[in-house]
Short mmCIF file of C-alpha atoms and ligand atoms in Angstrom, two decimals:
data_model
loop_
_atom_site.label_atom_id
_atom_site.label_comp_id
_atom_site.label_asym_id
_atom_site.label_seq_id
_atom_site.Cartn_x
_atom_site.Cartn_y
_atom_site.Cartn_z
CA MET A 388 -14.86 12.22 6.94
CA SER A 389 -16.94 15.00 5.33
CA ALA A 390 -18.41 14.12 1.96
CA PRO A 391 -17.02 16.41 -0.75
CA ASP A 392 -19.40 18.07 -3.17
CA PRO A 393 -18.52 16.36 -6.47
CA ALA A 394 -19.90 19.32 -8.44
CA GLN A 395 -17.09 21.51 -7.07
CA LEU A 396 -14.34 19.20 -8.26
CA PRO A 397 -12.85 18.63 -11.72
CA PRO A 398 -13.67 15.27 -13.29
CA PHE A 399 -11.09 12.50 -13.01
CA LEU A 400 -8.25 12.77 -15.51
CA PRO A 401 -9.02 10.10 -18.13
CA PRO A 402 -6.71 7.13 -18.83
CA THR A 403 -5.79 8.59 -22.22
CA PRO A 404 -2.70 10.33 -23.65
CA ALA A 405 -4.40 13.68 -22.87
CA GLY A 406 -4.97 12.64 -19.23
CA VAL A 407 -1.36 11.48 -18.91
CA THR A 408 -0.03 14.71 -20.46
CA ARG A 409 -2.11 16.83 -18.07
CA ALA A 410 -0.97 14.78 -15.05
CA ALA A 411 2.66 15.19 -16.14
CA GLU A 412 2.25 18.97 -16.63
CA LEU A 413 0.73 19.33 -13.16
CA LEU A 414 3.51 17.29 -11.57
CA ARG A 415 6.17 19.38 -13.31
CA THR A 416 4.69 22.53 -11.78
CA GLY A 417 4.81 21.10 -8.25
CA VAL A 418 1.17 20.00 -7.99
CA VAL A 419 0.23 16.75 -6.21
CA VAL A 420 -1.61 14.26 -8.46
CA ALA A 421 -3.18 10.94 -7.45
CA LEU A 422 -2.45 8.14 -9.90
CA PRO A 423 -2.93 4.40 -10.17
CA THR A 424 -0.16 1.89 -9.68
CA GLU A 425 -0.59 -1.88 -9.82
CA THR A 426 -0.50 -2.02 -5.99
CA VAL A 427 -2.73 0.87 -4.80
CA TYR A 428 -3.38 4.50 -5.85
CA GLY A 429 -0.49 6.81 -4.99
CA LEU A 430 -0.36 10.50 -4.09
CA ALA A 431 2.43 11.60 -6.40
CA ALA A 432 4.72 14.63 -6.39
CA HIS A 433 8.12 15.56 -7.84
CA ALA A 434 10.45 13.79 -5.40
CA LEU A 435 13.20 16.43 -5.58
CA ASP A 436 10.82 19.36 -5.02
CA GLU A 437 10.63 19.74 -1.24
CA LYS A 438 7.63 22.06 -1.38
CA ALA A 439 5.65 19.53 -3.42
CA VAL A 440 6.73 16.64 -1.16
CA ARG A 441 5.71 18.62 1.93
CA GLN A 442 2.19 18.81 0.49
CA ILE A 443 2.00 15.00 0.37
CA PHE A 444 2.74 14.80 4.10
CA SER A 445 0.27 17.54 4.87
CA ILE A 446 -2.58 16.14 2.72
CA LYS A 447 -2.15 12.65 4.20
CA GLY A 448 -1.55 13.81 7.77
CA ARG A 449 1.55 11.64 7.56
CA PRO A 450 4.22 12.15 10.24
CA LEU A 451 7.53 13.45 8.87
CA ILE A 452 9.34 10.49 10.45
CA ASP A 453 7.70 8.15 7.88
CA PRO A 454 9.86 8.11 4.71
CA LEU A 455 8.41 7.96 1.19
CA ILE A 456 9.01 5.57 -1.70
CA VAL A 457 10.44 7.15 -4.86
CA HIS A 458 9.15 5.81 -8.17
CA GLY A 459 11.09 5.78 -11.43
CA LEU A 460 11.02 4.05 -14.79
CA ASP A 461 13.98 1.71 -14.34
CA VAL A 462 17.31 0.97 -12.66
CA ASP A 463 19.18 3.38 -14.93
CA PHE A 464 16.91 6.29 -14.01
CA LEU A 465 16.86 5.46 -10.30
CA SER A 466 20.65 5.00 -10.19
CA ALA A 467 20.88 8.81 -10.07
CA LEU A 468 19.11 8.66 -6.68
CA ALA A 469 20.26 5.40 -5.06
CA HIS A 470 23.36 3.18 -4.98
CA PHE A 471 22.32 -0.19 -6.40
CA THR A 472 24.07 -3.15 -4.80
CA PRO A 473 24.53 -6.46 -6.69
CA GLN A 474 21.55 -7.94 -4.79
CA ALA A 475 19.43 -4.92 -5.70
CA ARG A 476 20.31 -5.35 -9.37
CA GLU A 477 19.39 -9.04 -9.27
CA LEU A 478 16.04 -8.32 -7.65
CA ALA A 479 15.27 -5.44 -9.98
CA ALA A 480 16.16 -7.55 -13.03
CA ALA A 481 13.73 -10.25 -11.87
CA CYS A 482 10.87 -8.16 -10.43
CA TRP A 483 10.82 -4.72 -12.07
CA PRO A 484 8.65 -3.24 -13.20
CA GLY A 485 6.57 -4.60 -10.34
CA PRO A 486 5.46 -4.47 -6.70
CA LEU A 487 8.93 -4.62 -5.09
CA THR A 488 10.51 -1.68 -3.25
CA LEU A 489 14.27 -1.67 -2.63
CA VAL A 490 15.86 0.22 0.26
CA LEU A 491 19.32 1.43 -0.79
CA LYS A 492 21.93 3.99 0.24
CA LYS A 493 20.78 7.34 -1.08
CA CYS A 494 22.61 9.76 -3.36
CA ALA A 495 23.14 13.34 -2.15
CA VAL A 496 20.45 14.71 -4.48
CA VAL A 497 17.63 13.02 -2.50
CA PRO A 498 16.18 15.42 0.09
CA GLY A 499 16.18 14.34 3.73
CA LEU A 500 12.45 15.04 3.77
CA ILE A 501 11.89 11.99 1.52
CA THR A 502 14.02 9.68 3.66
CA ALA A 503 13.07 11.07 7.08
CA GLY A 504 16.72 12.00 7.56
CA ARG A 505 18.05 8.50 6.85
CA ASP A 506 21.00 7.71 4.63
CA THR A 507 18.86 5.22 2.70
CA VAL A 508 16.07 5.73 0.18
CA ALA A 509 13.28 3.36 -0.90
CA VAL A 510 12.85 3.06 -4.69
CA ARG A 511 10.45 1.22 -6.97
CA SER A 512 9.64 0.90 -10.66
CA PRO A 513 5.86 0.48 -10.96
CA ALA A 514 4.31 -1.78 -13.61
CA HIS A 515 1.00 0.03 -14.15
CA PRO A 516 0.97 1.37 -17.73
CA LEU A 517 -0.52 4.73 -16.65
CA ALA A 518 2.03 5.23 -13.87
CA ARG A 519 4.77 4.43 -16.38
CA ALA A 520 3.29 6.75 -19.00
CA VAL A 521 3.23 9.60 -16.45
CA LEU A 522 6.84 8.87 -15.35
CA GLN A 523 7.89 8.89 -19.00
CA ALA A 524 5.99 12.09 -19.81
CA CYS A 525 7.17 14.12 -16.82
CA GLY A 526 10.72 12.76 -16.72
CA LEU A 527 10.76 13.14 -12.92
CA PRO A 528 11.26 10.79 -9.99
CA LEU A 529 7.91 10.68 -8.18
CA ALA A 530 7.38 10.25 -4.46
CA ALA A 531 4.06 8.44 -4.20
CA PRO A 532 2.75 7.00 -0.93
CA SER A 533 -0.73 5.54 -0.90
CA ALA A 534 -3.43 8.16 -1.51
CA ASN A 535 -5.26 7.75 1.79
CA PRO A 536 -5.26 9.59 5.12
CA PHE A 537 -2.40 8.24 7.26
CA GLY A 538 -3.40 4.97 8.92
CA TYR A 539 -6.61 4.42 6.93
CA ILE A 540 -7.26 1.73 4.31
CA SER A 541 -5.27 2.21 1.09
CA PRO A 542 -7.26 3.20 -2.03
CA THR A 543 -7.64 0.81 -4.94
CA THR A 544 -9.92 2.99 -7.11
CA ALA A 545 -10.06 6.67 -8.10
CA GLU A 546 -13.37 6.92 -6.21
CA HIS A 547 -11.65 5.82 -2.99
CA VAL A 548 -9.19 8.71 -3.34
CA ARG A 549 -11.96 11.23 -3.92
CA ALA A 550 -14.02 9.87 -1.03
CA SER A 551 -11.10 10.44 1.37
CA PHE A 552 -9.70 13.72 0.14
CA GLY A 553 -12.36 15.59 -1.84
CA SER A 554 -11.08 19.01 -2.84
CA LYS A 555 -7.70 18.46 -1.14
CA VAL A 556 -6.73 16.33 -4.17
CA PRO A 557 -8.57 17.68 -7.19
CA TRP A 558 -6.39 15.86 -9.74
CA ILE A 559 -6.85 12.10 -9.92
CA LEU A 560 -5.84 10.00 -12.91
CA ASP A 561 -8.46 7.27 -13.21
CA GLY A 562 -7.05 3.87 -14.13
CA GLY A 563 -9.90 1.77 -12.75
CA PRO A 564 -9.32 -0.78 -9.97
CA CYS A 565 -5.71 -1.72 -9.13
CA ALA A 566 -4.74 -5.22 -10.26
CA VAL A 567 -2.76 -6.26 -7.15
CA GLY A 568 -4.56 -4.34 -4.40
CA LEU A 569 -1.90 -4.58 -1.64
CA GLU A 570 1.14 -2.37 -1.00
CA SER A 571 4.55 -3.36 -2.40
CA THR A 572 6.99 -5.73 -0.73
CA ILE A 573 9.84 -3.73 0.85
CA VAL A 574 13.31 -5.25 1.12
CA ASP A 575 16.48 -3.65 2.44
CA VAL A 576 19.43 -4.51 0.19
CA SER A 577 21.48 -1.43 1.04
CA ASN A 578 24.43 -3.33 2.52
CA PRO A 579 26.23 -5.61 0.04
CA ASN A 580 27.81 -7.52 2.94
CA LYS A 581 24.54 -8.42 4.66
CA PRO A 582 21.65 -10.65 3.65
CA ALA A 583 18.57 -8.95 2.21
CA ARG A 584 16.11 -7.95 4.93
CA LEU A 585 12.36 -8.04 4.41
CA LEU A 586 10.85 -4.87 5.92
CA ARG A 587 7.26 -5.27 4.72
CA PRO A 588 5.69 -8.43 3.28
CA GLY A 589 3.94 -7.78 0.00
CA PRO A 590 2.80 -9.24 -3.29
CA ILE A 591 6.28 -10.65 -4.00
CA THR A 592 6.86 -13.21 -1.27
CA ALA A 593 9.98 -13.76 0.83
CA GLU A 594 10.24 -17.21 -0.77
CA SER A 595 10.39 -15.67 -4.26
CA LEU A 596 13.02 -13.16 -3.16
CA ALA A 597 15.13 -15.95 -1.64
CA GLN A 598 14.81 -17.96 -4.82
CA ILE A 599 15.96 -15.04 -6.97
CA LEU A 600 18.91 -14.28 -4.68
CA GLY A 601 19.80 -17.92 -4.07
CA GLN A 602 19.94 -17.30 -0.33
CA PRO A 603 17.49 -16.78 2.53
CA VAL A 604 16.00 -13.37 3.20
CA HIS A 605 15.90 -12.06 6.76
CA SER A 606 12.30 -11.63 7.88
CA PRO A 607 11.00 -9.36 10.65
CA ASP A 608 11.91 -10.79 14.04
CA SER A 609 8.77 -11.92 15.83
CA THR A 610 10.40 -11.01 19.16
CA SER A 611 10.62 -7.34 18.18
CA ARG A 612 7.08 -6.72 17.06
CA THR A 613 6.65 -3.45 18.92
CA ASP A 614 6.28 -0.23 16.97
CA GLU A 615 9.42 1.06 18.63
CA ALA A 616 11.59 -1.88 17.59
CA ARG A 617 10.13 -1.97 14.12
CA GLY A 618 10.41 1.77 13.74
CA LEU A 619 14.17 1.46 13.78
CA ALA A 620 14.10 -0.78 10.71
CA ALA A 621 11.10 0.53 8.78
CA PRO A 622 9.42 3.60 10.19
CA GLY A 623 5.74 3.92 9.43
CA LEU A 624 4.97 0.22 9.73
CA LEU A 625 2.76 0.69 12.74
CA THR A 626 0.82 -2.02 14.53
CA ARG A 627 -2.38 -0.22 13.64
CA HIS A 628 -2.36 0.75 9.98
CA TYR A 629 -4.48 0.16 6.89
CA SER A 630 -7.39 0.25 9.35
CA PRO A 631 -11.11 0.89 9.03
CA ARG A 632 -12.80 2.93 11.78
CA THR A 633 -15.01 -0.07 12.54
CA PRO A 634 -13.34 -2.55 14.91
CA VAL A 635 -11.92 -5.59 13.11
CA ALA A 636 -11.65 -9.00 14.80
CA LEU A 637 -9.69 -11.85 13.24
CA LEU A 638 -10.86 -15.44 12.83
CA LYS A 639 -8.77 -18.53 12.11
CA PRO A 640 -9.41 -20.11 8.71
CA ALA A 641 -12.95 -21.65 8.69
CA GLU A 642 -13.75 -20.42 12.22
CA PRO A 643 -17.24 -18.88 12.56
CA PRO A 644 -17.62 -15.59 14.45
CA PRO A 645 -18.88 -15.74 18.04
CA ALA A 646 -22.54 -15.05 18.80
CA MET A 647 -23.19 -11.28 18.89
CA PRO A 648 -27.00 -11.19 19.24
CA SER A 649 -27.31 -7.48 19.96
CA GLN A 650 -24.90 -6.19 17.32
CA ARG A 651 -24.99 -6.15 13.54
CA CYS A 652 -21.73 -7.61 12.31
CA ALA A 653 -20.03 -8.39 9.02
CA TRP A 654 -18.20 -11.67 8.42
CA VAL A 655 -15.56 -11.55 5.70
CA GLN A 656 -14.52 -14.96 4.45
CA MET A 657 -11.32 -15.48 2.52
CA CYS A 658 -12.85 -18.42 0.72
CA ARG A 659 -16.63 -18.87 0.53
CA GLN A 660 -17.68 -21.18 3.37
CA ASN A 661 -20.90 -23.03 3.74
CA ILE A 662 -21.16 -22.46 7.49
CA GLU A 663 -24.00 -20.57 9.15
CA PRO A 664 -23.01 -17.74 11.49
CA THR A 665 -23.79 -18.46 15.14
CA THR A 666 -26.29 -15.58 15.15
CA PRO A 667 -27.82 -15.72 11.61
CA GLY A 668 -29.84 -12.58 10.80
CA ASN A 669 -27.41 -10.37 12.71
CA THR A 670 -24.33 -11.31 10.72
CA ASP A 671 -23.97 -10.44 7.04
CA ILE A 672 -21.62 -12.70 5.14
CA PHE A 673 -19.14 -11.60 2.45
CA TRP A 674 -16.32 -13.46 0.75
CA LEU A 675 -13.19 -12.28 -1.03
CA SER A 676 -12.99 -15.27 -3.32
CA GLU A 677 -15.42 -18.05 -4.14
CA THR A 678 -12.58 -20.58 -4.31
CA GLY A 679 -9.93 -19.13 -1.97
CA ASN A 680 -7.93 -17.61 -4.84
CA LEU A 681 -5.52 -15.40 -2.87
CA PRO A 682 -4.57 -12.88 -5.62
CA GLN A 683 -8.30 -12.31 -6.14
CA ALA A 684 -8.84 -11.92 -2.38
CA ALA A 685 -5.95 -9.42 -2.21
CA GLN A 686 -7.34 -7.39 -5.09
CA GLY A 687 -10.74 -6.97 -3.46
CA LEU A 688 -9.79 -6.70 0.22
CA TYR A 689 -9.49 -2.93 0.63
CA ALA A 690 -12.58 -2.11 -1.45
CA LEU A 691 -14.64 -4.50 0.70
CA LEU A 692 -13.23 -3.13 3.97
CA ARG A 693 -14.10 0.41 2.86
CA GLN A 694 -17.60 -0.66 1.84
CA LEU A 695 -18.18 -2.37 5.20
CA ASP A 696 -16.66 0.57 7.09
CA ASP A 697 -19.26 2.85 5.51
CA ALA A 698 -22.11 0.42 6.19
CA GLY A 699 -22.31 1.00 9.95
CA TYR A 700 -21.48 -2.47 11.27
CA ALA A 701 -20.57 -2.75 14.95
CA LYS A 702 -17.74 -5.12 14.11
CA ILE A 703 -16.08 -6.68 11.07
CA PHE A 704 -14.97 -10.29 11.55
CA CYS A 705 -12.26 -11.29 9.06
CA GLU A 706 -11.07 -14.77 8.31
CA LEU A 707 -7.27 -15.08 8.09
CA ALA A 708 -5.74 -16.66 4.99
CA PRO A 709 -3.64 -19.83 5.05
CA ALA A 710 -0.24 -18.54 6.22
CA THR A 711 1.83 -19.29 3.13
CA GLY A 712 2.80 -17.25 0.07
CA LEU A 713 0.50 -14.28 -0.53
CA GLY A 714 -1.52 -15.41 2.52
CA VAL A 715 1.33 -14.09 4.74
CA THR A 716 0.87 -10.62 3.23
CA LEU A 717 -2.92 -10.72 3.46
CA ASN A 718 -2.66 -11.72 7.12
CA ASP A 719 -0.13 -8.94 7.80
CA ARG A 720 -2.60 -6.35 6.46
CA LEU A 721 -5.54 -7.95 8.30
CA ARG A 722 -3.58 -7.91 11.58
CA ARG A 723 -2.76 -4.24 11.09
CA ALA A 724 -6.41 -3.52 10.24
CA ALA A 725 -7.26 -5.18 13.55
CA GLY A 726 -4.51 -3.24 15.37
CA GLN A 727 -2.54 -6.39 16.06
CA GLY A 728 0.24 -5.95 13.50
P1 AMP B 1024 4.17 3.57 1.58
O1 AMP B 1024 3.48 4.19 2.75
O2 AMP B 1024 3.46 2.38 1.00
O3 AMP B 1024 4.60 4.55 0.56
O4 AMP B 1024 5.52 2.91 2.13
C1 AMP B 1024 6.43 3.69 2.79
C2 AMP B 1024 7.15 2.81 3.76
O5 AMP B 1024 8.38 2.40 3.18
C3 AMP B 1024 7.52 3.56 5.01
O6 AMP B 1024 6.46 3.57 5.93
C4 AMP B 1024 8.71 2.75 5.51
O7 AMP B 1024 8.27 1.67 6.29
C5 AMP B 1024 9.33 2.20 4.21
N1 AMP B 1024 10.51 2.99 3.88
C6 AMP B 1024 10.60 4.04 3.06
N2 AMP B 1024 11.85 4.53 3.02
C7 AMP B 1024 12.57 3.75 3.86
C8 AMP B 1024 13.94 3.74 4.26
N3 AMP B 1024 14.81 4.62 3.81
N4 AMP B 1024 14.31 2.79 5.14
C9 AMP B 1024 13.45 1.88 5.60
N5 AMP B 1024 12.14 1.85 5.27
C10 AMP B 1024 11.71 2.76 4.39
MG1 MG B 1025 0.57 3.88 2.85
#
């Protein structure tokens, strides 16, 4: 990726009322603005303005078959765009604002460009105070996929967005690092006669969703893990996604990386381990949490992967998390980073 010349670009929009007002003005005139949400930074545009939405696809290099999530302040606002089922209302009441995306039957007003021609639309009410302030100030539904080139690691700081896009995205509202650091959970609750279906694991776990609904949630079928099969349910959830350019290899919890004497490698530990790498000297050790705190690991994962991707390692070894709760989501993203989704 070519390094942009920072002198040619406007400064970040500040996290102040003036910054929010400017972001809202730009969005109202059809300009794409990057803004923070609690999950990752989004590339936002007026969701009902096809020209603006087209720019999102073009800036990201995102295929038109990959539908976008529409953000709004609350159920009332988003009810003009999507038909809320009883399950959707229950989940929204318990989790919104927050990192949960609901797939619902769409209303006629939603352009096919947003939904990739489907009769459903994905909607979410973000919790980040700046995202909410912008939604309030512009009064628009905002399409906002992650502000990264398609397939690359999602951004969790304003600097990440600038590093990827430079002058292609001059307007970035700077809210500091995202608190959650992983993309939202996506659940299909479009059919009131069918159980909720988890399309993408995320910060809100399948167990929590089941508890809220009082019944189990359908999870992705491990026998249909091909892109083709998955594409039918949730397009865009490719096996290789959220990936650094550097090859990523996965390690079981507490497993050391194999000896790689001739290559400089990075070893990312979920929880700090006191184990020596098999080829000391050639393997630099990093950890996402001193104590194995999974929310902390999630928050720092993408920033560390970006840092290591820029550092010229031959390979990044990543320890998987224990496969429960948020660990399931972390492992999903790590598998996709390794191209094994
Ligand atoms: P993101 O890239 O984080 O904005 O998430 C967008 C993802 O949401 C897409 O790649 C799809 O997997 C999923 N999605 C969006 N709209 C729909 C929909 N109508 N039906 C199923 N999945 C959807
Ligand atoms: Mg994305």
